[in-house]
């Protein structure tokens, strides 16, 4: 994050209640169809994707939309010889937001 706290995005989602419910459904569908394991730490979640190109594309598209409504998330994709992992991380102090996100994935 930047040295100027005014430049940091707020720890908040801009989706309204209906859109948030739809987005949670999208994340749950992605986890059910394309994720082989989930690793959680207090400020990050790592979604290990199945090896299909369709799963990678779906994960990246969904993560990009998530970044639009929750700009405090840092999103990255790690592509290795034997894995593809989508990671979403939050800054220190946003552990509660990450816990809520992970809980929504698992509900």
XYZ file of C-alpha atoms in Angstrom:
107
model
C 0.000 0.000 0.000
C 1.143 3.560 -0.437
C 2.793 5.743 2.193
C -0.097 8.212 1.854
C -3.110 6.635 3.655
C -5.511 8.825 1.659
C -4.419 6.962 -1.491
C -5.334 3.534 -0.084
C -8.735 2.234 -1.146
C -11.297 1.799 1.634
C -11.861 -1.685 3.031
C -15.376 -1.907 1.632
C -17.314 -3.530 -1.192
C -19.293 -1.285 -3.527
C -21.882 -3.940 -4.478
C -25.458 -3.577 -3.284
C -27.112 -6.456 -1.439
C -28.576 -8.133 -4.542
C -25.399 -7.862 -6.578
C -23.378 -9.115 -3.610
C -25.567 -12.221 -3.350
C -25.086 -12.852 -7.078
C -21.316 -12.422 -6.755
C -21.142 -14.833 -3.828
C -23.002 -17.333 -6.005
C -20.440 -16.865 -8.758
C -17.556 -17.500 -6.352
C -19.242 -20.605 -4.947
C -19.843 -21.925 -8.468
C -16.197 -21.319 -9.371
C -15.009 -23.146 -6.255
C -17.380 -26.050 -6.936
C -16.439 -26.410 -10.591
C -12.845 -25.280 -10.962
C -10.976 -25.261 -7.647
C -9.151 -28.342 -6.402
C -8.015 -26.868 -3.081
C -8.326 -23.721 -0.997
C -5.555 -22.465 1.276
C -6.455 -19.724 3.736
C -4.226 -17.475 5.825
C -5.438 -14.406 7.745
C -4.803 -11.952 4.896
C -5.064 -14.209 1.839
C -6.875 -17.019 0.130
C -5.195 -19.198 -2.493
C -7.461 -21.055 -4.902
C -5.626 -23.880 -6.643
C -7.387 -24.307 -9.962
C -7.921 -27.440 -11.984
C -5.634 -27.562 -15.037
C -8.216 -26.540 -17.654
C -7.912 -23.321 -19.609
C -11.625 -22.701 -19.063
C -11.106 -22.699 -15.291
C -8.228 -20.255 -15.542
C -10.199 -17.890 -17.761
C -13.274 -18.067 -15.520
C -11.204 -17.419 -12.399
C -9.392 -14.458 -13.917
C -12.619 -12.884 -15.222
C -14.330 -13.254 -11.846
C -11.295 -11.943 -9.961
C -11.146 -8.910 -12.222
C -14.789 -8.109 -11.494
C -14.111 -8.595 -7.775
C -11.238 -6.132 -7.949
C -13.626 -3.551 -9.450
C -15.989 -3.642 -6.466
C -13.381 -4.391 -3.794
C -10.282 -2.439 -4.870
C -8.513 -3.225 -1.603
C -8.045 -6.830 -2.765
C -4.739 -7.605 -4.441
C -5.253 -10.274 -7.092
C -2.598 -12.455 -8.693
C -2.330 -15.621 -10.732
C 0.625 -17.956 -10.295
C 1.176 -20.345 -13.169
C 3.636 -23.145 -12.538
C 4.555 -26.240 -14.461
C 2.084 -28.286 -12.428
C -0.338 -25.756 -10.919
C -2.409 -22.622 -11.456
C -3.269 -20.613 -8.373
C -5.469 -17.548 -8.041
C -4.631 -15.535 -4.942
C -6.589 -12.744 -3.332
C -4.902 -10.833 -0.546
C -5.887 -7.927 1.660
C -3.752 -5.417 3.532
C -3.001 -5.765 7.223
C -6.019 -4.648 9.174
C -8.474 -6.189 6.702
C -8.409 -9.707 8.128
C -12.107 -9.461 8.987
C -12.943 -8.717 5.344
C -10.891 -11.738 4.222
C -12.574 -13.959 6.803
C -15.992 -12.856 5.554
C -14.959 -13.528 1.951
C -13.683 -17.015 2.798
C -16.819 -17.775 4.825
C -18.938 -16.799 1.826
C -16.945 -19.169 -0.387
C -17.554 -22.052 1.980
C -21.221 -21.520 2.870
